[in-house]
């Protein structure tokens, strides 16, 4: 792998953003930490060890002290795209809670990279532990274009590049300039430019097993002071029209996206879920043509890899929408979302997942893969 640092770092600025804290104390691991508040699925899971990271010093200290050596390690952000497969996580959780946002050129004047930006672009550097939806609201309050269609997605900023979050015709890769990481095996800082991230549909280099050692601590977003709004996806225009908005502003679009999401998706913290549980499968054109004959109403989105079929449609047509079995089920307004009503165990969701996969395979001949990260 050849990842190298193109950028001149301005880590001092990032250090300035860190919360003040004493440097003398060793980081203490919490043992048998309950994680129900750290996974939006809401399962009662515990981990062997748990560290909350609030500064780069703390993560460096863990690496220096070699506390992570030999331990299964999981970096956790908002916990909104994760399914613990067992009630006990036999390893170390590193919970990233690094905070801070800086906007160029107001806060960062001296960096060559920022000065070479075109005048319409703005770099916003955000620490990984910021809450994604608050960050999007912040960029909108600054009148910066780019992330408005990604409003209200649960999770943290640091998790956003990992699975290249996307919604309503936009993926976060469209706005990521670079991702700052620390290699947990040796403490080296490695910066991934947009191209180094190898972004794909809900995919990036960070999802590969061998790259799970990279602790993402900040992300630079390249946003614009002016840009065209993306209103083509689904019923975005229709929603705006219903609210009598002909020339939408940035916040009109974000508010519309929020309204559409709240109609379709369970409210985080009320019903356990991890957003879309499955990825939308991409099938080849021959398979698509055969299926289209059998199911003429099947929605489809051609792309450069084949034809993307909404897994929500496949699951609904296989009869699962609104299905409930004890503590878990399939959301009645969006079949792509599996839910946990509380008091259940991870294996219940895994069983349901298997049954849905089998039945979609049987009816359509299409395999659907989980989108959530099963650990
Ligand atoms: N559909 C059904 N039944 C359903 C759900 C969907 O027939 O129960 C059909 C819809 O009628 C529509 C098509 O499937 O024709 C697409 O539905 P939708 O616009 O709701 O999007 P999606 O493909 O199901 C994807 C993302 C969502 C994102 C939406 C909107 C994935 C895995 N999911 O869902 O992302 O919010 O598009 O852009 O790509 C997430 O990743 O967690 C997530 C929620």
mmCIF file of C-alpha atoms and ligand atoms in Angstrom:
data_model
loop_
_atom_site.group_PDB
_atom_site.id
_atom_site.type_symbol
_atom_site.label_atom_id
_atom_site.label_comp_id
_atom_site.label_asym_id
_atom_site.label_seq_id
_atom_site.Cartn_x
_atom_site.Cartn_y
_atom_site.Cartn_z
ATOM 1 C CA UNK A 1 0.000 0.000 0.000
ATOM 2 C CA UNK A 2 1.305 3.423 -0.733
ATOM 3 C CA UNK A 3 -0.437 6.006 1.332
ATOM 4 C CA UNK A 4 1.557 9.119 1.784
ATOM 5 C CA UNK A 5 1.147 12.556 3.206
ATOM 6 C CA UNK A 6 0.499 15.104 0.517
ATOM 7 C CA UNK A 7 -0.576 17.800 2.886
ATOM 8 C CA UNK A 8 1.356 19.945 5.206
ATOM 9 C CA UNK A 9 -0.138 19.124 8.508
ATOM 10 C CA UNK A 10 -1.564 21.640 10.784
ATOM 11 C CA UNK A 11 -1.873 19.402 13.780
ATOM 12 C CA UNK A 12 -1.033 22.253 16.138
ATOM 13 C CA UNK A 13 -4.377 23.716 15.229
ATOM 14 C CA UNK A 14 -6.036 20.425 15.968
ATOM 15 C CA UNK A 15 -4.268 20.250 19.315
ATOM 16 C CA UNK A 16 -5.610 23.694 20.117
ATOM 17 C CA UNK A 17 -9.085 22.392 19.568
ATOM 18 C CA UNK A 18 -8.700 19.629 22.078
ATOM 19 C CA UNK A 19 -10.327 19.837 25.420
ATOM 20 C CA UNK A 20 -7.942 20.929 28.146
ATOM 21 C CA UNK A 21 -6.910 18.093 30.345
ATOM 22 C CA UNK A 22 -4.129 16.876 32.563
ATOM 23 C CA UNK A 23 -1.343 14.954 30.919
ATOM 24 C CA UNK A 24 -0.046 13.158 33.967
ATOM 25 C CA UNK A 25 -2.722 10.522 34.516
ATOM 26 C CA UNK A 26 -2.469 7.208 32.755
ATOM 27 C CA UNK A 27 -5.569 6.260 30.818
ATOM 28 C CA UNK A 28 -7.597 3.796 32.836
ATOM 29 C CA UNK A 29 -9.573 1.140 31.008
ATOM 30 C CA UNK A 30 -13.142 0.613 32.089
ATOM 31 C CA UNK A 31 -13.809 -3.097 32.480
ATOM 32 C CA UNK A 32 -17.058 -4.832 31.596
ATOM 33 C CA UNK A 33 -18.465 -1.631 30.225
ATOM 34 C CA UNK A 34 -22.162 -1.722 29.288
ATOM 35 C CA UNK A 35 -22.576 -0.652 25.663
ATOM 36 C CA UNK A 36 -26.329 -0.282 25.236
ATOM 37 C CA UNK A 37 -25.916 3.482 24.837
ATOM 38 C CA UNK A 38 -23.072 3.005 22.395
ATOM 39 C CA UNK A 39 -24.956 0.990 19.765
ATOM 40 C CA UNK A 40 -28.126 2.418 18.233
ATOM 41 C CA UNK A 41 -29.466 -1.133 17.887
ATOM 42 C CA UNK A 42 -29.739 -0.900 21.670
ATOM 43 C CA UNK A 43 -28.485 -4.376 22.547
ATOM 44 C CA UNK A 44 -27.279 -5.004 26.096
ATOM 45 C CA UNK A 45 -23.689 -5.780 25.225
ATOM 46 C CA UNK A 46 -20.610 -5.445 27.440
ATOM 47 C CA UNK A 47 -16.976 -5.137 26.456
ATOM 48 C CA UNK A 48 -13.929 -6.475 28.261
ATOM 49 C CA UNK A 49 -12.163 -3.091 28.142
ATOM 50 C CA UNK A 50 -13.314 0.375 27.094
ATOM 51 C CA UNK A 51 -11.360 3.592 26.593
ATOM 52 C CA UNK A 52 -12.939 6.931 25.819
ATOM 53 C CA UNK A 53 -10.585 9.073 23.754
ATOM 54 C CA UNK A 54 -10.967 12.836 24.116
ATOM 55 C CA UNK A 55 -7.570 13.981 22.887
ATOM 56 C CA UNK A 56 -4.810 12.858 20.555
ATOM 57 C CA UNK A 57 -2.543 12.677 23.588
ATOM 58 C CA UNK A 58 -4.735 9.962 25.041
ATOM 59 C CA UNK A 59 -4.611 7.775 21.953
ATOM 60 C CA UNK A 60 -0.836 8.282 21.682
ATOM 61 C CA UNK A 61 -0.486 7.257 25.305
ATOM 62 C CA UNK A 62 -2.397 4.010 24.693
ATOM 63 C CA UNK A 63 -0.097 3.206 21.790
ATOM 64 C CA UNK A 64 3.065 4.072 23.781
ATOM 65 C CA UNK A 65 1.919 1.968 26.709
ATOM 66 C CA UNK A 66 1.233 -0.922 24.337
ATOM 67 C CA UNK A 67 -2.115 -1.546 26.000
ATOM 68 C CA UNK A 68 -3.680 -2.435 22.655
ATOM 69 C CA UNK A 69 -1.111 -5.105 21.784
ATOM 70 C CA UNK A 70 -2.573 -8.585 21.530
ATOM 71 C CA UNK A 71 -6.103 -7.372 22.199
ATOM 72 C CA UNK A 72 -8.945 -7.504 19.705
ATOM 73 C CA UNK A 73 -9.593 -3.780 19.179
ATOM 74 C CA UNK A 74 -12.672 -2.019 17.890
ATOM 75 C CA UNK A 75 -12.861 1.707 17.175
ATOM 76 C CA UNK A 76 -16.348 2.944 17.946
ATOM 77 C CA UNK A 77 -17.924 6.218 16.866
ATOM 78 C CA UNK A 78 -21.659 6.810 17.138
ATOM 79 C CA UNK A 79 -22.390 3.061 17.057
ATOM 80 C CA UNK A 80 -25.093 3.640 14.481
ATOM 81 C CA UNK A 81 -23.892 1.170 11.872
ATOM 82 C CA UNK A 82 -22.775 -1.658 14.067
ATOM 83 C CA UNK A 83 -24.217 -4.957 15.221
ATOM 84 C CA UNK A 84 -22.512 -6.793 18.044
ATOM 85 C CA UNK A 85 -22.993 -10.460 17.228
ATOM 86 C CA UNK A 86 -22.563 -11.495 20.849
ATOM 87 C CA UNK A 87 -23.517 -10.041 24.207
ATOM 88 C CA UNK A 88 -19.864 -9.981 25.289
ATOM 89 C CA UNK A 89 -17.197 -8.219 23.239
ATOM 90 C CA UNK A 90 -13.977 -9.965 24.213
ATOM 91 C CA UNK A 91 -11.608 -7.126 23.430
ATOM 92 C CA UNK A 92 -10.935 -3.411 23.741
ATOM 93 C CA UNK A 93 -13.304 -0.712 22.543
ATOM 94 C CA UNK A 94 -11.791 2.637 21.713
ATOM 95 C CA UNK A 95 -14.614 5.133 21.811
ATOM 96 C CA UNK A 96 -13.655 8.178 19.796
ATOM 97 C CA UNK A 97 -14.942 11.350 21.401
ATOM 98 C CA UNK A 98 -12.599 13.937 19.909
ATOM 99 C CA UNK A 99 -14.357 17.267 19.454
ATOM 100 C CA UNK A 100 -13.719 20.422 17.483
ATOM 101 C CA UNK A 101 -14.431 22.100 14.149
ATOM 102 C CA UNK A 102 -12.353 24.675 12.309
ATOM 103 C CA UNK A 103 -13.270 26.484 9.130
ATOM 104 C CA UNK A 104 -10.812 27.902 6.611
ATOM 105 C CA UNK A 105 -9.841 30.558 5.866
ATOM 106 C CA UNK A 106 -11.136 32.159 9.063
ATOM 107 C CA UNK A 107 -9.260 29.831 11.371
ATOM 108 C CA UNK A 108 -6.515 28.469 9.180
ATOM 109 C CA UNK A 109 -4.655 31.097 7.202
ATOM 110 C CA UNK A 110 -1.138 29.837 6.985
ATOM 111 C CA UNK A 111 -1.571 26.495 5.208
ATOM 112 C CA UNK A 112 -0.511 26.495 1.567
ATOM 113 C CA UNK A 113 -3.220 24.013 0.665
ATOM 114 C CA UNK A 114 -5.948 26.199 1.955
ATOM 115 C CA UNK A 115 -4.561 29.272 0.207
ATOM 116 C CA UNK A 116 -4.491 27.439 -3.093
ATOM 117 C CA UNK A 117 -8.203 26.661 -2.906
ATOM 118 C CA UNK A 118 -10.487 28.219 -5.458
ATOM 119 C CA UNK A 119 -12.243 31.204 -3.886
ATOM 120 C CA UNK A 120 -15.587 29.454 -3.789
ATOM 121 C CA UNK A 121 -14.353 26.496 -1.735
ATOM 122 C CA UNK A 122 -14.014 26.275 1.980
ATOM 123 C CA UNK A 123 -12.256 23.577 3.950
ATOM 124 C CA UNK A 124 -13.931 22.571 7.166
ATOM 125 C CA UNK A 125 -11.842 20.372 9.429
ATOM 126 C CA UNK A 126 -13.863 18.361 11.870
ATOM 127 C CA UNK A 127 -12.698 16.084 14.641
ATOM 128 C CA UNK A 128 -13.939 12.507 14.437
ATOM 129 C CA UNK A 129 -16.078 12.488 17.568
ATOM 130 C CA UNK A 130 -18.414 15.267 16.476
ATOM 131 C CA UNK A 131 -21.990 14.091 15.896
ATOM 132 C CA UNK A 132 -22.606 13.932 12.153
ATOM 133 C CA UNK A 133 -26.041 15.531 12.123
ATOM 134 C CA UNK A 134 -24.902 18.425 14.324
ATOM 135 C CA UNK A 135 -21.935 18.913 12.031
ATOM 136 C CA UNK A 136 -24.213 19.068 8.974
ATOM 137 C CA UNK A 137 -26.419 21.619 10.765
ATOM 138 C CA UNK A 138 -23.285 23.628 11.561
ATOM 139 C CA UNK A 139 -22.235 23.741 7.888
ATOM 140 C CA UNK A 140 -25.728 24.829 6.917
ATOM 141 C CA UNK A 141 -25.681 27.582 9.547
ATOM 142 C CA UNK A 142 -22.458 28.816 7.883
ATOM 143 C CA UNK A 143 -24.229 28.690 4.501
ATOM 144 C CA UNK A 144 -21.816 26.104 3.129
ATOM 145 C CA UNK A 145 -23.069 23.775 0.396
ATOM 146 C CA UNK A 146 -22.366 20.073 0.013
ATOM 147 C CA UNK A 147 -23.701 18.102 2.974
ATOM 148 C CA UNK A 148 -27.347 19.241 3.045
ATOM 149 C CA UNK A 149 -28.707 15.989 1.549
ATOM 150 C CA UNK A 150 -26.900 14.059 4.269
ATOM 151 C CA UNK A 151 -28.819 15.823 7.058
ATOM 152 C CA UNK A 152 -29.958 13.793 10.061
ATOM 153 C CA UNK A 153 -27.911 10.673 9.347
ATOM 154 C CA UNK A 154 -27.047 9.203 12.748
ATOM 155 C CA UNK A 155 -23.435 8.548 13.689
ATOM 156 C CA UNK A 156 -20.162 10.387 14.081
ATOM 157 C CA UNK A 157 -18.048 12.390 11.656
ATOM 158 C CA UNK A 158 -15.191 9.885 11.956
ATOM 159 C CA UNK A 159 -17.420 7.049 10.790
ATOM 160 C CA UNK A 160 -18.678 8.922 7.735
ATOM 161 C CA UNK A 161 -15.776 8.066 5.384
ATOM 162 C CA UNK A 162 -15.560 4.439 6.525
ATOM 163 C CA UNK A 163 -18.775 3.381 4.836
ATOM 164 C CA UNK A 164 -19.025 6.441 2.578
ATOM 165 C CA UNK A 165 -22.425 7.414 3.966
ATOM 166 C CA UNK A 166 -24.942 8.446 1.368
ATOM 167 C CA UNK A 167 -28.508 9.604 0.956
ATOM 168 C CA UNK A 168 -30.754 11.405 -1.521
ATOM 169 C CA UNK A 169 -28.288 11.398 -4.399
ATOM 170 C CA UNK A 170 -25.180 12.470 -2.457
ATOM 171 C CA UNK A 171 -22.326 10.484 -0.958
ATOM 172 C CA UNK A 172 -19.919 11.923 1.570
ATOM 173 C CA UNK A 173 -17.003 11.132 -0.776
ATOM 174 C CA UNK A 174 -18.229 14.025 -2.941
ATOM 175 C CA UNK A 175 -17.135 16.436 -0.187
ATOM 176 C CA UNK A 176 -14.216 14.711 1.539
ATOM 177 C CA UNK A 177 -10.849 16.305 0.936
ATOM 178 C CA UNK A 178 -8.794 14.092 3.233
ATOM 179 C CA UNK A 179 -8.951 11.850 6.262
ATOM 180 C CA UNK A 180 -6.446 12.087 9.144
ATOM 181 C CA UNK A 181 -5.545 8.836 10.876
ATOM 182 C CA UNK A 182 -3.180 7.345 13.431
ATOM 183 C CA UNK A 183 -1.841 3.852 12.855
ATOM 184 C CA UNK A 184 -2.587 2.114 16.149
ATOM 185 C CA UNK A 185 0.241 -0.365 15.627
ATOM 186 C CA UNK A 186 3.035 2.236 15.622
ATOM 187 C CA UNK A 187 1.560 5.677 16.327
ATOM 188 C CA UNK A 188 2.363 7.031 12.838
ATOM 189 C CA UNK A 189 0.019 9.598 11.405
ATOM 190 C CA UNK A 190 -1.206 8.802 7.937
ATOM 191 C CA UNK A 191 -3.312 11.068 5.785
ATOM 192 C CA UNK A 192 -5.579 9.626 3.145
ATOM 193 C CA UNK A 193 -6.460 11.925 0.289
ATOM 194 C CA UNK A 194 -9.820 11.408 -1.359
ATOM 195 C CA UNK A 195 -8.330 9.073 -4.005
ATOM 196 C CA UNK A 196 -6.431 7.042 -1.385
ATOM 197 C CA UNK A 197 -9.751 6.259 0.326
ATOM 198 C CA UNK A 198 -10.943 4.172 -2.687
ATOM 199 C CA UNK A 199 -14.515 5.171 -2.031
ATOM 200 C CA UNK A 200 -17.284 3.008 -3.466
ATOM 201 C CA UNK A 201 -20.945 2.445 -2.717
ATOM 202 C CA UNK A 202 -20.997 2.193 1.115
ATOM 203 C CA UNK A 203 -17.349 1.236 0.892
ATOM 204 C CA UNK A 204 -13.832 2.557 1.433
ATOM 205 C CA UNK A 205 -10.308 1.415 2.115
ATOM 206 C CA UNK A 206 -11.075 1.677 5.856
ATOM 207 C CA UNK A 207 -13.468 -1.265 5.678
ATOM 208 C CA UNK A 208 -10.684 -3.674 4.721
ATOM 209 C CA UNK A 209 -9.564 -5.888 7.586
ATOM 210 C CA UNK A 210 -5.908 -4.853 7.247
ATOM 211 C CA UNK A 211 -6.838 -1.165 7.510
ATOM 212 C CA UNK A 212 -8.852 -1.414 10.706
ATOM 213 C CA UNK A 213 -5.657 -0.324 12.498
ATOM 214 C CA UNK A 214 -6.195 3.247 11.281
ATOM 215 C CA UNK A 215 -7.831 5.392 13.931
ATOM 216 C CA UNK A 216 -9.555 8.252 12.104
ATOM 217 C CA UNK A 217 -9.193 11.389 14.192
ATOM 218 C CA UNK A 218 -10.266 14.186 11.839
ATOM 219 C CA UNK A 219 -11.718 14.751 8.384
ATOM 220 C CA UNK A 220 -11.321 17.716 6.026
ATOM 221 C CA UNK A 221 -14.447 18.505 4.024
ATOM 222 C CA UNK A 222 -14.327 20.679 0.930
ATOM 223 C CA UNK A 223 -17.553 22.643 0.847
ATOM 224 C CA UNK A 224 -18.726 25.486 -1.359
ATOM 225 C CA UNK A 225 -20.048 28.948 -0.741
ATOM 226 C CA UNK A 226 -22.341 28.478 -3.729
ATOM 227 C CA UNK A 227 -23.491 25.389 -5.554
ATOM 228 C CA UNK A 228 -26.458 23.804 -7.233
ATOM 229 C CA UNK A 229 -28.797 22.014 -4.899
ATOM 230 C CA UNK A 230 -29.358 18.324 -5.664
ATOM 231 C CA UNK A 231 -33.092 17.777 -5.756
ATOM 232 C CA UNK A 232 -33.451 14.960 -8.280
ATOM 233 C CA UNK A 233 -33.588 11.980 -5.914
ATOM 234 C CA UNK A 234 -36.947 10.355 -5.132
ATOM 235 C CA UNK A 235 -39.616 12.663 -3.773
ATOM 236 C CA UNK A 236 -37.412 15.587 -2.668
ATOM 237 C CA UNK A 237 -38.947 17.987 -5.221
ATOM 238 C CA UNK A 238 -42.431 16.769 -4.434
ATOM 239 C CA UNK A 239 -41.904 17.478 -0.732
ATOM 240 C CA UNK A 240 -40.641 20.983 -1.447
ATOM 241 C CA UNK A 241 -43.587 21.575 -3.729
ATOM 242 C CA UNK A 242 -46.006 20.442 -1.017
ATOM 243 C CA UNK A 243 -44.510 23.104 1.233
ATOM 244 C CA UNK A 244 -44.927 25.690 -1.576
ATOM 245 C CA UNK A 245 -41.174 26.158 -1.924
ATOM 246 C CA UNK A 246 -40.197 26.950 -5.513
ATOM 247 C CA UNK A 247 -36.677 28.306 -4.989
ATOM 248 C CA UNK A 248 -35.333 26.332 -2.039
ATOM 249 C CA UNK A 249 -32.528 27.559 0.160
ATOM 250 C CA UNK A 250 -29.883 25.357 1.670
ATOM 251 C CA UNK A 251 -31.853 24.954 4.878
ATOM 252 C CA UNK A 252 -35.102 24.283 2.964
ATOM 253 C CA UNK A 253 -33.387 21.272 1.399
ATOM 254 C CA UNK A 254 -31.957 20.046 4.698
ATOM 255 C CA UNK A 255 -35.350 20.433 6.390
ATOM 256 C CA UNK A 256 -37.050 18.546 3.563
ATOM 257 C CA UNK A 257 -34.552 15.694 3.820
ATOM 258 C CA UNK A 258 -35.122 15.601 7.585
ATOM 259 C CA UNK A 259 -38.882 15.430 7.054
ATOM 260 C CA UNK A 260 -38.599 12.604 4.500
ATOM 261 C CA UNK A 261 -36.261 10.650 6.764
ATOM 262 C CA UNK A 262 -38.497 11.010 9.796
ATOM 263 C CA UNK A 263 -41.447 9.667 7.805
ATOM 264 C CA UNK A 264 -39.557 6.545 6.767
ATOM 265 C CA UNK A 265 -36.977 5.706 9.392
ATOM 266 C CA UNK A 266 -37.320 4.813 13.073
ATOM 267 C CA UNK A 267 -36.298 7.516 15.515
ATOM 268 C CA UNK A 268 -32.851 6.880 16.947
ATOM 269 C CA UNK A 269 -32.988 6.290 20.692
ATOM 270 C CA UNK A 270 -36.668 5.311 20.550
ATOM 271 C CA UNK A 271 -36.579 2.142 18.452
ATOM 272 C CA UNK A 272 -33.296 0.256 18.054
ATOM 273 C CA UNK A 273 -31.978 0.215 14.490
ATOM 274 C CA UNK A 274 -28.829 0.751 12.453
ATOM 275 C CA UNK A 275 -30.347 2.493 9.421
ATOM 276 C CA UNK A 276 -30.288 0.377 6.286
ATOM 277 C CA UNK A 277 -29.435 -3.118 7.445
ATOM 278 C CA UNK A 278 -28.622 -4.382 3.931
ATOM 279 C CA UNK A 279 -26.806 -2.905 0.960
ATOM 280 C CA UNK A 280 -28.672 -2.465 -2.275
ATOM 281 C CA UNK A 281 -27.399 -5.278 -4.524
ATOM 282 C CA UNK A 282 -25.885 -4.514 -7.905
ATOM 283 C CA UNK A 283 -26.721 -7.143 -10.514
ATOM 284 C CA UNK A 284 -25.541 -7.660 -14.088
ATOM 285 C CA UNK A 285 -27.627 -6.505 -17.000
ATOM 286 C CA UNK A 286 -28.628 -10.032 -18.175
ATOM 287 C CA UNK A 287 -29.934 -10.994 -14.743
ATOM 288 C CA UNK A 288 -31.707 -7.647 -14.584
ATOM 289 C CA UNK A 289 -33.413 -8.172 -17.965
ATOM 290 C CA UNK A 290 -34.661 -11.614 -16.911
ATOM 291 C CA UNK A 291 -35.991 -10.307 -13.612
ATOM 292 C CA UNK A 292 -37.618 -7.290 -15.240
ATOM 293 C CA UNK A 293 -39.693 -9.654 -17.383
ATOM 294 C CA UNK A 294 -40.937 -11.449 -14.296
ATOM 295 C CA UNK A 295 -41.299 -8.292 -12.166
ATOM 296 C CA UNK A 296 -41.958 -5.355 -14.535
ATOM 297 C CA UNK A 297 -42.585 -2.951 -11.645
ATOM 298 C CA UNK A 298 -39.155 -3.603 -10.048
ATOM 299 C CA UNK A 299 -37.346 -0.263 -9.430
ATOM 300 C CA UNK A 300 -33.786 -0.154 -10.784
ATOM 301 C CA UNK A 301 -30.858 2.266 -10.990
ATOM 302 C CA UNK A 302 -28.252 1.494 -13.660
ATOM 303 C CA UNK A 303 -24.683 2.460 -12.783
ATOM 304 C CA UNK A 304 -21.197 1.740 -14.113
ATOM 305 C CA UNK A 305 -21.054 -1.617 -12.294
ATOM 306 C CA UNK A 306 -24.448 -2.967 -13.428
ATOM 307 C CA UNK A 307 -27.955 -2.284 -12.145
ATOM 308 C CA UNK A 308 -28.673 -1.393 -8.535
ATOM 309 C CA UNK A 309 -31.908 -2.839 -7.146
ATOM 310 C CA UNK A 310 -33.368 -1.445 -3.915
ATOM 311 C CA UNK A 311 -33.081 -4.209 -1.318
ATOM 312 C CA UNK A 312 -36.052 -2.608 0.484
ATOM 313 C CA UNK A 313 -38.244 -3.425 -2.497
ATOM 314 C CA UNK A 314 -36.969 -7.022 -2.698
ATOM 315 C CA UNK A 315 -37.553 -7.537 1.042
ATOM 316 C CA UNK A 316 -41.021 -6.004 0.875
ATOM 317 C CA UNK A 317 -41.993 -8.172 -2.114
ATOM 318 C CA UNK A 318 -40.692 -11.219 -0.269
ATOM 319 C CA UNK A 319 -43.325 -10.400 2.351
ATOM 320 C CA UNK A 320 -41.241 -9.123 5.263
ATOM 321 C CA UNK A 321 -42.266 -5.498 5.626
ATOM 322 C CA UNK A 322 -43.730 -4.913 9.097
ATOM 323 C CA UNK A 323 -42.892 -8.477 10.201
ATOM 324 C CA UNK A 324 -42.185 -8.894 13.926
ATOM 325 C CA UNK A 325 -40.761 -11.834 15.815
ATOM 326 C CA UNK A 326 -40.444 -11.356 19.583
ATOM 327 C CA UNK A 327 -38.061 -8.447 20.179
ATOM 328 C CA UNK A 328 -37.010 -7.783 16.583
ATOM 329 C CA UNK A 329 -38.613 -7.062 13.247
ATOM 330 C CA UNK A 330 -38.657 -5.297 9.871
ATOM 331 C CA UNK A 331 -39.668 -1.629 9.954
ATOM 332 C CA UNK A 332 -43.141 -1.149 8.498
ATOM 333 C CA UNK A 333 -42.249 2.056 6.609
ATOM 334 C CA UNK A 334 -38.899 0.941 5.139
ATOM 335 C CA UNK A 335 -38.198 -2.764 4.729
ATOM 336 C CA UNK A 336 -34.444 -2.191 4.512
ATOM 337 C CA UNK A 337 -34.358 -1.389 8.206
ATOM 338 C CA UNK A 338 -34.323 -4.141 10.832
ATOM 339 C CA UNK A 339 -35.395 -3.027 14.286
ATOM 340 C CA UNK A 340 -34.929 -4.096 17.877
ATOM 341 C CA UNK A 341 -37.872 -3.236 20.117
ATOM 342 C CA UNK A 342 -35.847 -3.724 23.304
ATOM 343 C CA UNK A 343 -35.014 -6.621 25.593
ATOM 344 C CA UNK A 344 -33.741 -8.818 22.756
ATOM 345 C CA UNK A 345 -30.437 -10.476 21.962
ATOM 346 C CA UNK A 346 -28.168 -9.917 18.934
ATOM 347 C CA UNK A 347 -28.754 -13.496 17.771
ATOM 348 C CA UNK A 348 -32.428 -12.670 17.179
ATOM 349 C CA UNK A 349 -31.471 -10.051 14.592
ATOM 350 C CA UNK A 350 -28.911 -12.407 13.071
ATOM 351 C CA UNK A 351 -31.563 -15.124 12.716
ATOM 352 C CA UNK A 352 -33.965 -12.677 11.111
ATOM 353 C CA UNK A 353 -31.210 -11.470 8.780
ATOM 354 C CA UNK A 354 -30.521 -15.048 7.654
ATOM 355 C CA UNK A 355 -34.193 -15.764 7.023
ATOM 356 C CA UNK A 356 -34.614 -12.596 4.963
ATOM 357 C CA UNK A 357 -31.471 -13.308 2.939
ATOM 358 C CA UNK A 358 -32.668 -16.842 2.190
ATOM 359 C CA UNK A 359 -36.147 -15.782 1.175
ATOM 360 C CA UNK A 360 -34.905 -12.973 -1.119
ATOM 361 C CA UNK A 361 -32.470 -15.436 -2.689
ATOM 362 C CA UNK A 362 -35.246 -17.951 -3.202
ATOM 363 C CA UNK A 363 -37.718 -15.488 -4.739
ATOM 364 C CA UNK A 364 -35.372 -13.366 -6.871
ATOM 365 C CA UNK A 365 -32.098 -15.315 -7.019
ATOM 366 C CA UNK A 366 -30.313 -12.276 -5.580
ATOM 367 C CA UNK A 367 -27.988 -12.407 -2.579
ATOM 368 C CA UNK A 368 -28.218 -9.384 -0.290
ATOM 369 C CA UNK A 369 -25.332 -8.455 1.986
ATOM 370 C CA UNK A 370 -25.543 -6.661 5.313
ATOM 371 C CA UNK A 371 -24.645 -3.002 5.234
ATOM 372 C CA UNK A 372 -24.150 -2.863 8.989
ATOM 373 C CA UNK A 373 -20.816 -3.779 10.374
ATOM 374 C CA UNK A 374 -21.199 -7.084 12.231
ATOM 375 C CA UNK A 375 -18.502 -7.470 14.895
HETATM 376 N N1 LIG B 1 -38.721 0.538 -1.524
HETATM 377 C C1 LIG B 1 -39.789 -0.332 -1.417
HETATM 378 N N2 LIG B 1 -40.094 -0.812 -0.178
HETATM 379 C C2 LIG B 1 -39.408 -0.462 0.924
HETATM 380 C C3 LIG B 1 -38.316 0.427 0.812
HETATM 381 C C4 LIG B 1 -37.993 0.911 -0.436
HETATM 382 O O1 LIG B 1 -40.421 -0.658 -2.371
HETATM 383 O O2 LIG B 1 -39.771 -0.934 2.016
HETATM 384 C C5 LIG B 1 -38.424 1.126 -2.839
HETATM 385 C C6 LIG B 1 -38.885 2.583 -2.906
HETATM 386 O O3 LIG B 1 -40.210 2.678 -3.292
HETATM 387 C C7 LIG B 1 -37.965 3.172 -3.941
HETATM 388 C C8 LIG B 1 -36.681 2.383 -3.738
HETATM 389 O O4 LIG B 1 -37.033 1.195 -3.040
HETATM 390 O O5 LIG B 1 -38.428 2.919 -5.226
HETATM 391 C C9 LIG B 1 -35.612 3.147 -3.004
HETATM 392 O O6 LIG B 1 -36.061 3.441 -1.689
HETATM 393 P P1 LIG B 1 -35.423 4.623 -0.815
HETATM 394 O O7 LIG B 1 -35.384 5.883 -1.588
HETATM 395 O O8 LIG B 1 -36.100 4.628 0.500
HETATM 396 O O9 LIG B 1 -33.899 4.229 -0.665
HETATM 397 P P2 LIG B 1 -33.145 2.877 -0.347
HETATM 398 O O10 LIG B 1 -32.434 2.454 -1.567
HETATM 399 O O11 LIG B 1 -34.067 1.897 0.288
HETATM 400 C C10 LIG B 1 -30.968 4.154 0.272
HETATM 401 C C11 LIG B 1 -29.948 4.168 1.373
HETATM 402 C C12 LIG B 1 -30.467 4.933 2.585
HETATM 403 C C13 LIG B 1 -30.827 6.340 2.163
HETATM 404 C C14 LIG B 1 -31.859 6.266 1.045
HETATM 405 C C15 LIG B 1 -32.213 7.617 0.494
HETATM 406 C C16 LIG B 1 -28.673 2.125 1.108
HETATM 407 C C17 LIG B 1 -28.329 0.779 1.684
HETATM 408 N N3 LIG B 1 -29.602 2.811 1.756
HETATM 409 O O12 LIG B 1 -32.077 3.389 0.742
HETATM 410 O O13 LIG B 1 -29.403 5.015 3.522
HETATM 411 O O14 LIG B 1 -31.329 7.098 3.234
HETATM 412 O O15 LIG B 1 -31.321 5.472 -0.056
HETATM 413 O O16 LIG B 1 -31.139 8.103 -0.243
HETATM 414 O O17 LIG B 1 -28.074 2.513 0.113
HETATM 415 C C18 LIG B 1 -28.407 3.977 5.386
HETATM 416 O O18 LIG B 1 -27.425 3.780 4.686
HETATM 417 O O19 LIG B 1 -28.436 3.596 6.594
HETATM 418 C C19 LIG B 1 -29.574 4.629 4.818
HETATM 419 C C20 LIG B 1 -30.690 4.814 5.518
#
